[in-house]
PDB file of C-alpha atoms in Angstrom:
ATOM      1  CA  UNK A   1    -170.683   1.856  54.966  1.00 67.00           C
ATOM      2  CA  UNK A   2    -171.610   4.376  52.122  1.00 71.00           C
ATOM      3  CA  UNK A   3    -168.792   2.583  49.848  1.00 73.00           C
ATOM      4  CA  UNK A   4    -170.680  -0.812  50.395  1.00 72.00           C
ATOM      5  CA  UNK A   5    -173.812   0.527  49.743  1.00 70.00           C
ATOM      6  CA  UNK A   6    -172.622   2.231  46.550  1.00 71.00           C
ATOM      7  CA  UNK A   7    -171.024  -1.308  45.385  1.00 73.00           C
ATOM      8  CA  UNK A   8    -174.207  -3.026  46.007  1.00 71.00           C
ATOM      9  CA  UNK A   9    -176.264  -0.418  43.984  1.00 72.00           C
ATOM     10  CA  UNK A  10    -173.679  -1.139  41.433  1.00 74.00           C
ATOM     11  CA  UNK A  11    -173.509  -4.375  41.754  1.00 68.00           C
ATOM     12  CA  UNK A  12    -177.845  -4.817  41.374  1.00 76.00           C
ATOM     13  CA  UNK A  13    -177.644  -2.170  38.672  1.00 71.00           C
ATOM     14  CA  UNK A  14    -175.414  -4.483  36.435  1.00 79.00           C
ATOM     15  CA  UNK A  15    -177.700  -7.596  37.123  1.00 70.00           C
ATOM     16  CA  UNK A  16    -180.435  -5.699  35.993  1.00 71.00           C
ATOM     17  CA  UNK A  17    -179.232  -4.905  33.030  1.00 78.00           C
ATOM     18  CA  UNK A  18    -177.954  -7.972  32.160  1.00 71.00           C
ATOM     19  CA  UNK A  19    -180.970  -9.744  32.545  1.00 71.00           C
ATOM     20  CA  UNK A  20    -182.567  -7.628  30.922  1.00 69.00           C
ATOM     21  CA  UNK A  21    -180.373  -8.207  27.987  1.00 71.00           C
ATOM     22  CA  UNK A  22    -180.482 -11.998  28.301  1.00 70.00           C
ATOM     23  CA  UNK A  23    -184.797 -11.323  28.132  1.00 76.00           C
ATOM     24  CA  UNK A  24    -184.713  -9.528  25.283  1.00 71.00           C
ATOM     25  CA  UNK A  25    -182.200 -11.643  23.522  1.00 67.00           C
ATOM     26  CA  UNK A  26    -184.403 -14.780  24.175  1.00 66.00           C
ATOM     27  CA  UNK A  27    -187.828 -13.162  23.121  1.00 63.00           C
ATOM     28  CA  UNK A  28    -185.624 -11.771  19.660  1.00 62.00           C
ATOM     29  CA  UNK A  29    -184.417 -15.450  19.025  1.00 59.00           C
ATOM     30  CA  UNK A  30    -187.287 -17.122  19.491  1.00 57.00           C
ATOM     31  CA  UNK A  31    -189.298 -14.925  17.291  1.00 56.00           C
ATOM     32  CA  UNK A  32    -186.522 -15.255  14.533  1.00 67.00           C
ATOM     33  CA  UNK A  33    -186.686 -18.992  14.379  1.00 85.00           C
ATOM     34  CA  UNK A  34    -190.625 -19.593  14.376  1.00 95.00           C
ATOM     35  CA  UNK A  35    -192.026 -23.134  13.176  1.00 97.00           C
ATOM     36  CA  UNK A  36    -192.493 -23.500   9.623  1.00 96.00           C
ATOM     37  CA  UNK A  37    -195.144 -25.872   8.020  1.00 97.00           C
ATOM     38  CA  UNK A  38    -193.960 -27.219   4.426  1.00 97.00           C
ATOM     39  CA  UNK A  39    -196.103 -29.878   2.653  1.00 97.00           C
ATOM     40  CA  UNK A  40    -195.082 -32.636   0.344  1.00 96.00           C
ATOM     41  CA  UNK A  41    -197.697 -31.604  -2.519  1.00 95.00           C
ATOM     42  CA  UNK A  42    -199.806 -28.836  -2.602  1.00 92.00           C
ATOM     43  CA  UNK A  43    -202.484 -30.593  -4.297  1.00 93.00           C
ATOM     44  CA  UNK A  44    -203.386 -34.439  -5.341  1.00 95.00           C
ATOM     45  CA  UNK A  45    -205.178 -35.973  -8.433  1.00 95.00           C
ATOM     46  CA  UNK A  46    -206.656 -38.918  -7.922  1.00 94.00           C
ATOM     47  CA  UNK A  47    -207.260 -39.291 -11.403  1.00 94.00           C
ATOM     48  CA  UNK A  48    -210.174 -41.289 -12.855  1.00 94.00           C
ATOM     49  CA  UNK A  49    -212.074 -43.879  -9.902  1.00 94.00           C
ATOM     50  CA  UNK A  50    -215.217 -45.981  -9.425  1.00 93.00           C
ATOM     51  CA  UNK A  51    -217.248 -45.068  -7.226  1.00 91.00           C
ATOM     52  CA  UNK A  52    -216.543 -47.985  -4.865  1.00 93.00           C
ATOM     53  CA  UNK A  53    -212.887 -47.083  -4.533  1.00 96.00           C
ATOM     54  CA  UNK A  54    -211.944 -45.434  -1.801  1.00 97.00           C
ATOM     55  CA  UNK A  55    -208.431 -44.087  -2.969  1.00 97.00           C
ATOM     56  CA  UNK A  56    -205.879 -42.697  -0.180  1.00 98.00           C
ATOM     57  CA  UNK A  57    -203.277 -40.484  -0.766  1.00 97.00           C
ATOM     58  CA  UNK A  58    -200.281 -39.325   1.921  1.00 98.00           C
ATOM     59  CA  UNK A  59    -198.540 -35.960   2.287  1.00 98.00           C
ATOM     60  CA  UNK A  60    -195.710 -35.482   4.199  1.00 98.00           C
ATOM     61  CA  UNK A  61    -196.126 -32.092   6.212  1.00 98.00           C
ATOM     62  CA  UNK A  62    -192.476 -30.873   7.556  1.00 98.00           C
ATOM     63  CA  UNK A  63    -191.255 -28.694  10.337  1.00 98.00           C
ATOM     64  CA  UNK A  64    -188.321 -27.013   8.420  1.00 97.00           C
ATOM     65  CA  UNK A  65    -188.392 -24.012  11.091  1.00 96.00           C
ATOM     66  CA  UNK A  66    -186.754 -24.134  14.721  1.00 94.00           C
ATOM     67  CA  UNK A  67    -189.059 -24.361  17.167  1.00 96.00           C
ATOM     68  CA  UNK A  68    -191.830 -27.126  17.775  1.00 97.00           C
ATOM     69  CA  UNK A  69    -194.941 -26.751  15.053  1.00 98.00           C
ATOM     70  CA  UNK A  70    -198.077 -27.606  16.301  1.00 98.00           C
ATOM     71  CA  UNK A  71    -201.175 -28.787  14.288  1.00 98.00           C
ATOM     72  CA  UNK A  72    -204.297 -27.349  16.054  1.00 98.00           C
ATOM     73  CA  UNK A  73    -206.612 -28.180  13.456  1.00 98.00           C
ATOM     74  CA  UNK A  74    -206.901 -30.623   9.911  1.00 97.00           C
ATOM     75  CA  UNK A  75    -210.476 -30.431   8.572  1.00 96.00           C
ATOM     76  CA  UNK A  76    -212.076 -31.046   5.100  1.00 95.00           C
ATOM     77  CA  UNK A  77    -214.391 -28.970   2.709  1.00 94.00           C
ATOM     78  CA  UNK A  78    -216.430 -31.930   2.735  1.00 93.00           C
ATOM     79  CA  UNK A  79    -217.424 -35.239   4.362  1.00 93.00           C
ATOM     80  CA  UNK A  80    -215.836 -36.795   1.412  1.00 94.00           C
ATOM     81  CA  UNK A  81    -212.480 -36.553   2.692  1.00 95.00           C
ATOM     82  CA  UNK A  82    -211.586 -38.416   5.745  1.00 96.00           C
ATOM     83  CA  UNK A  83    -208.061 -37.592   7.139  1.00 97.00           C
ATOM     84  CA  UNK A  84    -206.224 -39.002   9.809  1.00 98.00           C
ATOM     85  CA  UNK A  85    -202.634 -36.680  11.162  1.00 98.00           C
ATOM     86  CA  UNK A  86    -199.726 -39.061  12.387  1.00 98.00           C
ATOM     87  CA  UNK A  87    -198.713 -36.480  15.013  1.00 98.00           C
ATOM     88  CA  UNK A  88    -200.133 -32.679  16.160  1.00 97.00           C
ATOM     89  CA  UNK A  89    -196.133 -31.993  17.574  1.00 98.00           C
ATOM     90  CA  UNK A  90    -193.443 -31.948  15.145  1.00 98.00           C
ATOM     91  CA  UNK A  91    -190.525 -30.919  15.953  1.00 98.00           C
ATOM     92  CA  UNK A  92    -187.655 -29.440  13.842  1.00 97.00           C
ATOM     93  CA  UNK A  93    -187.068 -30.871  11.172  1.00 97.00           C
ATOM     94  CA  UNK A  94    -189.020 -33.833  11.439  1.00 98.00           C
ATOM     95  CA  UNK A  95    -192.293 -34.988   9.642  1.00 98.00           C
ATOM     96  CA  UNK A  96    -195.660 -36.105  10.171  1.00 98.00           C
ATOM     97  CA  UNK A  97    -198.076 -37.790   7.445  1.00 98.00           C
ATOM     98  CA  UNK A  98    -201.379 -36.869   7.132  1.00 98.00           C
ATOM     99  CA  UNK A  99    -203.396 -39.508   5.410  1.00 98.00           C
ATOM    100  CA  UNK A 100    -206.816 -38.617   3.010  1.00 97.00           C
ATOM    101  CA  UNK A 101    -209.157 -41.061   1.886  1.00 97.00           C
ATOM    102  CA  UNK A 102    -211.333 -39.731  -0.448  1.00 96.00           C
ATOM    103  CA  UNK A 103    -215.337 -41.582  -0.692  1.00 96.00           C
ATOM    104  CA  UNK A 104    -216.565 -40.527  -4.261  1.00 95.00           C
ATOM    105  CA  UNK A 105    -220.059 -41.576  -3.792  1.00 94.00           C
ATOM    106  CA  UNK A 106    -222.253 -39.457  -4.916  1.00 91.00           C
ATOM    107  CA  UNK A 107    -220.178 -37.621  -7.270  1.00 92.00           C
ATOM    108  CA  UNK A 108    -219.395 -37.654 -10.918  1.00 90.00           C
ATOM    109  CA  UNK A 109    -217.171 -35.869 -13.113  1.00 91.00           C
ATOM    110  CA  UNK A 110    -214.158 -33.295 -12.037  1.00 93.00           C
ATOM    111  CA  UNK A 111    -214.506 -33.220  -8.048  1.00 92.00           C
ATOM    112  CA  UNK A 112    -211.931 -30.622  -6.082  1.00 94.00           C
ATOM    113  CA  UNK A 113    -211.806 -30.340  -2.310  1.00 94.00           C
ATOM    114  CA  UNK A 114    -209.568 -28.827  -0.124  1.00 96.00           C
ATOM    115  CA  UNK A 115    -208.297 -29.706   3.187  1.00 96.00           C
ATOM    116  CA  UNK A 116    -207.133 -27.104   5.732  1.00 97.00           C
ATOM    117  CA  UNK A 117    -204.310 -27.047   8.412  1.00 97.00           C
ATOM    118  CA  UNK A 118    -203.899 -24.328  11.241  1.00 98.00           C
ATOM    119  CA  UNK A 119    -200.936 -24.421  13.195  1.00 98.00           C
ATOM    120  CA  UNK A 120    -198.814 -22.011  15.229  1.00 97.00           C
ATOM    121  CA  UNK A 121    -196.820 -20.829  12.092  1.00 97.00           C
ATOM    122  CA  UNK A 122    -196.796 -17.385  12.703  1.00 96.00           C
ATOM    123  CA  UNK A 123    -196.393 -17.193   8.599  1.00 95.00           C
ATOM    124  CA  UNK A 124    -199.165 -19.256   7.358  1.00 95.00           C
ATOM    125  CA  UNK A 125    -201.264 -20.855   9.775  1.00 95.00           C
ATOM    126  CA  UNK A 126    -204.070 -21.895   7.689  1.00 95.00           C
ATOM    127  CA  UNK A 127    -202.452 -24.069   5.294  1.00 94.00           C
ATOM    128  CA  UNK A 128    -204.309 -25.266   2.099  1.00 89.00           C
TER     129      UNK A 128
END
């Protein structure tokens, strides 16, 4: 009876520690491998328009990390900038575009505006 009780005790005591082991070696790997945002362009010029035209530019943002990114967030500086996100869940290495359309009513001369993405990388989630 004691001899059965001892190879139970050492029986739990290894599953213990091996699942604590397998924890830990899931928490380190997915911490390791975060998502990672890349965008096409870090900034546009839409050169010289009328203000009538209503000129739309693409970027490609990119998951180049290994787990899913997630946009949370695309806004504008201004009204000015309309933008529309082809998908908030990209997965690994795949893409989403993010179309702006930019309404220059109103202004004249050299006009900059940003537009800001948040997502869960860990690295730079407020992207500019």
């Amino acid at each position: 009876m004691v001899r059965k009780n001892k190879i139970i005790i050492i029986l739990i005591s290894i599953a213990v520690i091996v699942g604590a082991f397998l924890i830990f070696y899931n928490i380190q790997n997915k911490s390791s491998q975060p998502p990672t945002i890349s965008i096409s362009e870090e900034e546009w010029d839409f050169g010289k328009i009328k203000e009538d035209e209503r000129p739309v530019h693409i970027f490609t943002i990119k998951n180049t990390g290994r787990e899913e990114l997630i946009i949370s967030r695309v806004r504008s500086s201004c009204g000015c900038a309309a933008t529309m996100l082809s998908s908030d869940n990209i997965r690994p290495g795949k893409s989403a575009e993010l179309k702006v359309t930019f309404n220059p009513t109103g202004y004249n001369g050299l006009v900059k505006k940003d537009i800001y993405i948040e997502s869960n990388d860990p690295q730079l989630p407020k992207a500019k």
